[in-house]
Short mmCIF file of C-alpha atoms in Angstrom, two decimals:
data_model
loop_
_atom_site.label_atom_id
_atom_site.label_comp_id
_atom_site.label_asym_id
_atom_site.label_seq_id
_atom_site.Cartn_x
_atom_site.Cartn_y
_atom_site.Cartn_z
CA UNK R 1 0.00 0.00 0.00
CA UNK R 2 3.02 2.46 1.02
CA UNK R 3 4.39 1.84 -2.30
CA UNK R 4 1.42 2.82 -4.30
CA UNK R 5 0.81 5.38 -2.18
CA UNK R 6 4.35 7.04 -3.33
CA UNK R 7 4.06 6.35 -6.27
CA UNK R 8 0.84 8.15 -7.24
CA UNK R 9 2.11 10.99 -5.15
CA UNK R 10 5.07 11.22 -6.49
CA UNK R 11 4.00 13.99 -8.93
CA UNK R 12 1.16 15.78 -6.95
CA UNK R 13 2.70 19.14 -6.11
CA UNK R 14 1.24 20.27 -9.95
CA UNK R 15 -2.05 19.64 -8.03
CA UNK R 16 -5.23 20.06 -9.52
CA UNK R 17 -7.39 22.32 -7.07
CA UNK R 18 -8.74 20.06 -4.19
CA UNK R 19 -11.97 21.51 -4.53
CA UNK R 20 -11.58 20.93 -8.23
CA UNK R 21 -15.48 19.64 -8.60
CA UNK R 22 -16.42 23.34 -7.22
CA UNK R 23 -13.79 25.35 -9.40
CA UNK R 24 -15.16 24.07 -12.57
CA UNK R 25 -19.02 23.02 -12.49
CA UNK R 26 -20.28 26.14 -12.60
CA UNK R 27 -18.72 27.67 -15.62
CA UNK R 28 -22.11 28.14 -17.27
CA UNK R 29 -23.63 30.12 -14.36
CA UNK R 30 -20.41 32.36 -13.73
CA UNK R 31 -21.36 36.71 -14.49
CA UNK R 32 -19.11 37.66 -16.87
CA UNK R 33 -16.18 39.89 -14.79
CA UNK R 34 -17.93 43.87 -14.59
CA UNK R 35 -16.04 46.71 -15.35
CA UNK R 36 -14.55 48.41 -12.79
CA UNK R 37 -17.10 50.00 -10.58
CA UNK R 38 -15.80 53.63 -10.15
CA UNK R 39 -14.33 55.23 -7.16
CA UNK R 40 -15.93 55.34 -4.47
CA UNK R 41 -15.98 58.53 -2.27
CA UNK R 42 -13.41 57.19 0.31
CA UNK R 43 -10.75 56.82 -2.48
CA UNK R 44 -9.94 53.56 -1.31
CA UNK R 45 -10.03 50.04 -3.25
CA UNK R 46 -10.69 46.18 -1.45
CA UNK R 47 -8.21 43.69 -4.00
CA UNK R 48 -10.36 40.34 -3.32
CA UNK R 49 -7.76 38.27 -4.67
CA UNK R 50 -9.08 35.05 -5.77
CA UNK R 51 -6.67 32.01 -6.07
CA UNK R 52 -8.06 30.38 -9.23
CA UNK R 53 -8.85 31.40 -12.50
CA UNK R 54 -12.06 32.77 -14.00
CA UNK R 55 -14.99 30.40 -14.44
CA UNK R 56 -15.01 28.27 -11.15
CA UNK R 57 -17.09 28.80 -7.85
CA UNK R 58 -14.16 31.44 -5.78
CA UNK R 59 -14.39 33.40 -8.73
CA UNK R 60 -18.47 32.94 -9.29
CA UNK R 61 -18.39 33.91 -5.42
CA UNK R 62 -16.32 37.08 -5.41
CA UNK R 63 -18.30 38.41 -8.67
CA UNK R 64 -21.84 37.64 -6.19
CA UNK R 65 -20.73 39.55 -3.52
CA UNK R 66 -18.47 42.22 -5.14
CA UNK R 67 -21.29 45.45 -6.00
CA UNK R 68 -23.15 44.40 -2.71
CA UNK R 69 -19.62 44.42 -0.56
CA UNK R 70 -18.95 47.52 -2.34
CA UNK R 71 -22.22 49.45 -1.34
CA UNK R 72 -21.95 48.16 2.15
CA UNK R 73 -18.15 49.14 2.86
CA UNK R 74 -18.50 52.64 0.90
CA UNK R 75 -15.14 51.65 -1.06
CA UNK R 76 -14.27 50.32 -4.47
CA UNK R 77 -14.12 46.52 -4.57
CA UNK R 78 -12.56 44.75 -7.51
CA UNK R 79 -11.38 41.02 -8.34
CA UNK R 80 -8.03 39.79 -9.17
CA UNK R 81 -7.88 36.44 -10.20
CA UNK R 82 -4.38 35.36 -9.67
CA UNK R 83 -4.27 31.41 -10.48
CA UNK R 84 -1.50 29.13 -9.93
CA UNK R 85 1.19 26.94 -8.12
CA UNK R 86 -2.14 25.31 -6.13
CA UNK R 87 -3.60 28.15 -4.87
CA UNK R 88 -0.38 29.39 -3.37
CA UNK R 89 0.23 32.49 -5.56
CA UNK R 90 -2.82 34.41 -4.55
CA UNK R 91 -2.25 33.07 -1.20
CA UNK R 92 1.46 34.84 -1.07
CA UNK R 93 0.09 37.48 -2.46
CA UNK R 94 -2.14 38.62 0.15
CA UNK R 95 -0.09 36.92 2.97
CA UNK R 96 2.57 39.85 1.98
CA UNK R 97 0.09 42.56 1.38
CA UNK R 98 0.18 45.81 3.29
CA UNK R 99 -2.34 44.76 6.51
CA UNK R 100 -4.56 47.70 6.03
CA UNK R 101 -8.08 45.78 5.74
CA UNK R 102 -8.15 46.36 1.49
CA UNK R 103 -6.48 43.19 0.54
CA UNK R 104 -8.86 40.08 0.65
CA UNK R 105 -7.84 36.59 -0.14
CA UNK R 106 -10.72 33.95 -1.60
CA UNK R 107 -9.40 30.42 -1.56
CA UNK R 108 -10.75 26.92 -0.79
CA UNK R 109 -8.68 24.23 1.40
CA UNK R 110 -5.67 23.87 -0.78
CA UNK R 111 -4.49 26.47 1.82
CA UNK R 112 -4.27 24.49 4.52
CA UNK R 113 -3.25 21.29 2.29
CA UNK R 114 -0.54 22.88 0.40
CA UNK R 115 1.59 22.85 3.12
CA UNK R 116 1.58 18.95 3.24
CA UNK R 117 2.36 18.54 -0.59
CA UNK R 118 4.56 21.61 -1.49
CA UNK R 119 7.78 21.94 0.75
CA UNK R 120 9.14 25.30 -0.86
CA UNK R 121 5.77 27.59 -0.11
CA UNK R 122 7.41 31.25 0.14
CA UNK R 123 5.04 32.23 3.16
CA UNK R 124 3.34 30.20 6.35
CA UNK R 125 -0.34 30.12 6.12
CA UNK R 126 -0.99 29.82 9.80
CA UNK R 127 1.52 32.79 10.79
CA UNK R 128 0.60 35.01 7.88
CA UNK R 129 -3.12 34.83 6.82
CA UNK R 130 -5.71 35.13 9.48
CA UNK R 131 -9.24 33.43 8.62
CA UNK R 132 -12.25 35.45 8.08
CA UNK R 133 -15.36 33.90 6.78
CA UNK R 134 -16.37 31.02 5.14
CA UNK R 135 -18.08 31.63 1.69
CA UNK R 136 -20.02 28.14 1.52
CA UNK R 137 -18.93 24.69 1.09
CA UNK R 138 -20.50 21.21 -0.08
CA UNK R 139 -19.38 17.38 1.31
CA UNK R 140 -17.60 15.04 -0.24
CA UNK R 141 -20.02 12.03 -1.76
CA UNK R 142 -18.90 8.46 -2.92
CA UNK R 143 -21.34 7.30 -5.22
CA UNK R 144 -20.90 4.00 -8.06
CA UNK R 145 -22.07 3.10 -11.26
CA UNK R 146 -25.70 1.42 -10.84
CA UNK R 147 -25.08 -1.13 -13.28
CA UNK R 148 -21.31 -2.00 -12.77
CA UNK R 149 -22.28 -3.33 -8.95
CA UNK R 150 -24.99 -4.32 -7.36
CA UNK R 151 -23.92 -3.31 -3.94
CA UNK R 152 -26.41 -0.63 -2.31
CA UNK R 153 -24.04 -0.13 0.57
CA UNK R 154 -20.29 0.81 1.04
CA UNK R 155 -19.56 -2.78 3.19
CA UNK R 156 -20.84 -4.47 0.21
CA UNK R 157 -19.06 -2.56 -2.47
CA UNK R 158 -15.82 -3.43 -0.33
CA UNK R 159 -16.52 -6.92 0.01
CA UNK R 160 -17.55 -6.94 -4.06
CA UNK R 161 -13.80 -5.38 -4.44
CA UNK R 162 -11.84 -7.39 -2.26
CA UNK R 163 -13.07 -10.61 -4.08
CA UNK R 164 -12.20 -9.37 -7.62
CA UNK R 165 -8.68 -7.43 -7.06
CA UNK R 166 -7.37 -4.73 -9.11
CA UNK R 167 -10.90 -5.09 -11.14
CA UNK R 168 -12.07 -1.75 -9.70
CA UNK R 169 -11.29 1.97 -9.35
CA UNK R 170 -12.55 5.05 -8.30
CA UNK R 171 -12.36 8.89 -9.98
CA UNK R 172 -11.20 11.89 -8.62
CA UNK R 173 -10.77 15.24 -9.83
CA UNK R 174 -7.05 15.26 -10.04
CA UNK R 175 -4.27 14.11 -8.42
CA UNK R 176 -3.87 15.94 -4.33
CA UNK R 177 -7.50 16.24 -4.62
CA UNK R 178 -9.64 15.58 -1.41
CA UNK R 179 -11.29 12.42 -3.37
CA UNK R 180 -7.33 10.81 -3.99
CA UNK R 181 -6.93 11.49 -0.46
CA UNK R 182 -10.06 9.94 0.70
CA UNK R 183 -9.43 6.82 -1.82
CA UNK R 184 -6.42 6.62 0.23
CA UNK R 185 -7.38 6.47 3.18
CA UNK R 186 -10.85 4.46 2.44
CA UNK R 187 -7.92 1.74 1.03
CA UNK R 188 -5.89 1.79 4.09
CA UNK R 189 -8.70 1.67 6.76
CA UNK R 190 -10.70 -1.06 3.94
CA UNK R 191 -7.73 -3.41 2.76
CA UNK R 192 -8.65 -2.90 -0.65
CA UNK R 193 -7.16 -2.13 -3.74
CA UNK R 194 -9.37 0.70 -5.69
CA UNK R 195 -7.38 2.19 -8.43
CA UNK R 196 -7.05 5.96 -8.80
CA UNK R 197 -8.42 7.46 -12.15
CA UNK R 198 -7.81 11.66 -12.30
CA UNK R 199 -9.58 13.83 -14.21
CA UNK R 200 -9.49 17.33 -15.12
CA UNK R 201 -12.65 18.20 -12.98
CA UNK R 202 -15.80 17.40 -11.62
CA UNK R 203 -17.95 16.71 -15.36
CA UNK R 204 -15.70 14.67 -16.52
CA UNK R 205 -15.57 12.12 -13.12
CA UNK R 206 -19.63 12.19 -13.29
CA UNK R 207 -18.91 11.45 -17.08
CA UNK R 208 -16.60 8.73 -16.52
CA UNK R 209 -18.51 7.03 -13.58
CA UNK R 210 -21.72 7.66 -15.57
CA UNK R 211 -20.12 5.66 -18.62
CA UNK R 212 -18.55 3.07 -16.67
CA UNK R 213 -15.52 3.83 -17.51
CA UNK R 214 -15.18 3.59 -13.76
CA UNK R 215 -17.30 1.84 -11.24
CA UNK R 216 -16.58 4.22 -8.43
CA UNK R 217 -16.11 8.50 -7.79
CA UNK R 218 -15.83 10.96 -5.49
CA UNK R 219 -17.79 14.22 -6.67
CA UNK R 220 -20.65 16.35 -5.63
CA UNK R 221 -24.25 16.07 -5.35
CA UNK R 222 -24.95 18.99 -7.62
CA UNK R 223 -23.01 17.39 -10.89
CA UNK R 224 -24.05 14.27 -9.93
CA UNK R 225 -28.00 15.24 -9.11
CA UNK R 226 -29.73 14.73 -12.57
CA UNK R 227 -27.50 11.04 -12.56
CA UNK R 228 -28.70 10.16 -8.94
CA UNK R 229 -32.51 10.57 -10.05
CA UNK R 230 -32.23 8.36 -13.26
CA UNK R 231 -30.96 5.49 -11.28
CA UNK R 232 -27.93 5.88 -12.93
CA UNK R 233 -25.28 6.48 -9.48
CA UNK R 234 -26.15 5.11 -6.43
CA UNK R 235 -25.10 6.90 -3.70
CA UNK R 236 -22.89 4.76 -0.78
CA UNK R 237 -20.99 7.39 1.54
CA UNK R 238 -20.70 11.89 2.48
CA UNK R 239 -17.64 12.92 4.23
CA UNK R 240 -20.71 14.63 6.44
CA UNK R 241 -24.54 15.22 7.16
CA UNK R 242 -25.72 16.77 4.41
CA UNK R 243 -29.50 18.31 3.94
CA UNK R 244 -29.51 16.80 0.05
CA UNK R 245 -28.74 13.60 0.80
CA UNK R 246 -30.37 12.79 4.58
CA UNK R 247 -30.54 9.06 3.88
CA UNK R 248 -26.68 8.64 2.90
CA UNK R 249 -24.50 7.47 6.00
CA UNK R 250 -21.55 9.39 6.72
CA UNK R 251 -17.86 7.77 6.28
CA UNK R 252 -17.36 8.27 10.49
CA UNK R 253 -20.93 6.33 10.91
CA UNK R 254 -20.04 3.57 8.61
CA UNK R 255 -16.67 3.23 10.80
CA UNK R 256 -14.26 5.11 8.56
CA UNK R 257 -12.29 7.76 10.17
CA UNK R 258 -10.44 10.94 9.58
CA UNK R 259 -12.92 11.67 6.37
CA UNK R 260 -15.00 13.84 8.01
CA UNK R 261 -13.65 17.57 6.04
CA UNK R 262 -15.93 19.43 3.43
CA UNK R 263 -15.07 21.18 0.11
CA UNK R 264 -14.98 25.23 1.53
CA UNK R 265 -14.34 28.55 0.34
CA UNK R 266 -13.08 31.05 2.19
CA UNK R 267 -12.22 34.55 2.83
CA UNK R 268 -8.51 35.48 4.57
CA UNK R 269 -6.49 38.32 5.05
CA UNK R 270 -3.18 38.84 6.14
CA UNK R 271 -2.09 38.39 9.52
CA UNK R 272 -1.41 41.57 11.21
CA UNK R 273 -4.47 43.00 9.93
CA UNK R 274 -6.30 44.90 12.51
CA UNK R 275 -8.99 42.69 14.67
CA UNK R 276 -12.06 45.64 13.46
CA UNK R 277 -11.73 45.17 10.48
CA UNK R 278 -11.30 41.81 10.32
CA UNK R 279 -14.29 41.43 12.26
CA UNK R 280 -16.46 43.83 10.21
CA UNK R 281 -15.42 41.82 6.95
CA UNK R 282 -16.89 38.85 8.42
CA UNK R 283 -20.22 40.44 9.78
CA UNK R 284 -20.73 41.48 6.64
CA UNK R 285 -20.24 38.90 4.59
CA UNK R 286 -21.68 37.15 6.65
CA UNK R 287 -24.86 39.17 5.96
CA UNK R 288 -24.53 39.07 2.10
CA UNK R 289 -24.72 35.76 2.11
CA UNK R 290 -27.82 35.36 3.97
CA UNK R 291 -29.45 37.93 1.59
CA UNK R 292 -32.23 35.88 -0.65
CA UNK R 293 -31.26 36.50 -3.73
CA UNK R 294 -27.40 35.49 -2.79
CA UNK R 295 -28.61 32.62 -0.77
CA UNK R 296 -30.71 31.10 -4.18
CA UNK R 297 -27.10 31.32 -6.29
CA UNK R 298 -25.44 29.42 -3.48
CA UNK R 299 -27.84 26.77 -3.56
CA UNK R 300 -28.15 25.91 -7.50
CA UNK R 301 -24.26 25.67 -6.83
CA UNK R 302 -25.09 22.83 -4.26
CA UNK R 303 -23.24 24.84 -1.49
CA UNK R 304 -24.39 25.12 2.11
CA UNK R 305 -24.76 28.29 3.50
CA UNK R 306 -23.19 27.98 7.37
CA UNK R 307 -22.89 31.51 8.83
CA UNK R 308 -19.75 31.11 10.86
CA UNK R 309 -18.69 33.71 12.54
CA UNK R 310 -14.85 34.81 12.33
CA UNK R 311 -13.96 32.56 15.70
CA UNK R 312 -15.97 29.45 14.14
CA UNK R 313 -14.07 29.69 10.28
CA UNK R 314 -10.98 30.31 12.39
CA UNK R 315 -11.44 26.94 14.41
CA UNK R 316 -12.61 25.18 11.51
CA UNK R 317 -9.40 25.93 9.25
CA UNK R 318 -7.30 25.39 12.41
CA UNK R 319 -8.80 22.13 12.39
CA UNK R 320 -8.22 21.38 8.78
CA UNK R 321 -4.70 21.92 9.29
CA UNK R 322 -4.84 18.89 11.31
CA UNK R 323 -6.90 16.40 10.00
CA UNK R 324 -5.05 17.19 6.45
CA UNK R 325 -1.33 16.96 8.40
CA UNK R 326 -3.16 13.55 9.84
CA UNK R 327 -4.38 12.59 6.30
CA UNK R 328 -1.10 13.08 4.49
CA UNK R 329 0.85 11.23 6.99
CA UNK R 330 -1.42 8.23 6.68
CA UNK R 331 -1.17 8.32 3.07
CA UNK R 332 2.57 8.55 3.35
CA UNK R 333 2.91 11.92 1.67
CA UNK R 334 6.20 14.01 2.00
CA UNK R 335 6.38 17.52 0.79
CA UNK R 336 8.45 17.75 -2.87
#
C-alpha cells in the first residue's frame, strides 16, 4: 500500500485544485467579470484576490458579492484572479500585502493542504493569513455506477472489491484532490485495492462514472443530481450530514475515520491586519450571504450556507490543518 501510495504521489505538487469539482461546475452560471465600478468617495479600493482562474465557484463567489460588498463598505471593490502553483500564488500574495483591511484573499482548502504537498511555499499560512469567513462549502459524496455493482451499501461494495482485485477503481478530480486522499485512506482503513483514475474536474468524473468507464467516484451532489434521479449512481458514503442527501451514512458512521472535512471557500487576510476590520469583513459577509437572492445562487451551486462567525471559520481551518497533516501522513505523503 506504502508503495502505491508514493508512487501516485510522487507527482502531486502540480495539483489540480482540491476543490476541483467546485472550481469548474459552474462555468455556465459564472457573471461575466464587470467593469470596474468607479471610485468610491473614500478613495480607497478592497483587492479580493481570488486564487483560481475565471470560471469556477471562488471566482463565481467574489463576482456575487463584489457590488453588494462595495455598497456596504462605501469603497471600491474589484477582483483579481491570480491562479496558480495550487492556490499558493494568490495566497502569497495577500499573505505579503500591506495589513490595512483592502487586501482580501478567496481560496478553498488547498491552503491548509498545500503545506503537506509543497515543501518550498514562500510564506506560512498559519503565521501570515488570518481566517475570516467562510463563503459556503459542499461534502464530499462516494457514489458507483448502478449497473457496474450491485452493492447498495459501502460494506458491500468493499466486500464486491476485495473478491475481484485490481478489477475496480474510483475517480477523482485530479491528483492531491480531497477524493485521492479519501481513496487513500478508504484503502488503508478497507484493505482494498481501488485504483485511482484523475480527471481534469468534476464533469468529466460524473462522465466517466456515468459511462462506466469507472465503477466508483468521489464528486458532488450537484453534478451528480440529474445522474442520482435516473438510477444511474447510487449513492454509498458523504464525508458529512448533508441536507440533500439525509438518507446517505456518513464515512465516520459507517466506521471510517479521519474523512470527516468538506469542500470550503473562504475569505482570509493577512495576519497583522487589525482585529475591526477583520471582524467587520466577516459580519458582513456574513450578511450578504444570507441575503435571498445570494442565498438562491449558493444553492443551484449545491453549497451550504453555514454563517460562521470569524472565531468558528478560524477553528474550523485550524482544524483542517490537522486532520489534512493527519491525512497526508497516513497516506505517506512528504512535501516535494
Amino acid at each position: 500500500m506504502k508503495t502505491l501510495t508514493k508512487r501516485l504521489f510522487v507527482r502531486c505538487v502540480p495539483l489540480v485544485a482540491a476543490m476541483g469539482f467546485l472550481m469548474t461546475s459552474v462555468n455556465a452560471q459564472t457573471p461575466a467579470a464587470p467593469a470596474a465600478p468607479a471610485p468610491a468617495a473614500s478613495g480607497k479600493t478592497m483587492r479580493m484576490v481570488v486564487s483560481f482562474a475565471p470560471g469556477g465557484a471562488g471566482d463565481f463567489l467574489a463576482r456575487l458579492i463584489q457590488q453588494k460588498l462595495q455598497e456596504r463598505l462605501g469603497q471600491t471593490v474589484i477582483v483579481e484572479n491570480r491562479p496558480g502553483a495550487s492556490g499558493t500564488i494568490g495566497a502569497d500574495l495577500v499573505a505579503k500585502a500591506a495589513p490595512d483591511g483592502n487586501t482580501v484573499l478567496i481560496t478553498n482548502q488547498l491552503v491548509v493542504q498545500a503545506p503537506n504537498l509543497i515543501a518550498k511555499i514562500p510564506y506560512d499560512a498559519q503565521r501570515d493569513l488570518v481566517p475570516v469567513v467562510e463563503l459556503g462549502g459542499a461534502p464530499l459524496i462516494f457514489a458507483v455506477n448502478s449497473s457496474k455493482t450491485n452493492a447498495t451499501t459501502l460494506k458491500d461494495f468493499f466486500d464486491e472489491v476485495r473478491k475481484n482485485p485490481k478489477t475496480f477503481s474510483y475517480a477523482s478530480v485530479g491528483q492531491g484532490s480531497i477524493g485521492h486522499l479519501y481513496g487513500v485512506v478508504l484503502n488503508d482503513q478497507a484493505k482494498i485495492d481501488l485504483m485511482h483514475v484523475p480527471y481534469k474536474g468534476s464533469a468529466p468524473v460524473v462522465l466517466a462514472l456515468v459511462s462506466g468507464e469507472v465503477q466508483s467516484a468521489f464528486s458532488d451532489y450537484a453534478t451528480m443530481k440529474p445522474h442520482i434521479e435516473s438510477g444511474k449512481l447510487r449513492l454509498l458514503g458523504v464525508s458529512r450530514p448533508y441536507p440533500a442527501t439525509p438518507t446517505v451514512p456518513t464515512f465516520d458512521k459507517l466506521g471510517y475515520k479521519g474523512l470527516e472535512s468538506y469542500s470550503w471557500i473562504g475569505m482570509f487576510m493577512p495576519a497583522k491586519t487589525p482585529n475591526d476590520k477583520v471582524q467587520q469583513l466577516s459580519t458582513e459577509v456574513n450578511n450578504i450571504i444570507k441575503l435571498p437572492e445570494v442565498a438562491a445562487k449558493l444553492q443551484e451551486m449545491g453549497l451550504e450556507m453555514p454563517p460562521t462567525s470569524q472565531a468558528q471559520f478560524a477553528t474550523m481551518v485550524n482544524d483542517d490543518f490537522k486532520r489534512w497533516a493527519a491525512i497526508m501522513k497516513t497516506a505517506g505523503i512528504k512535501p516535494e
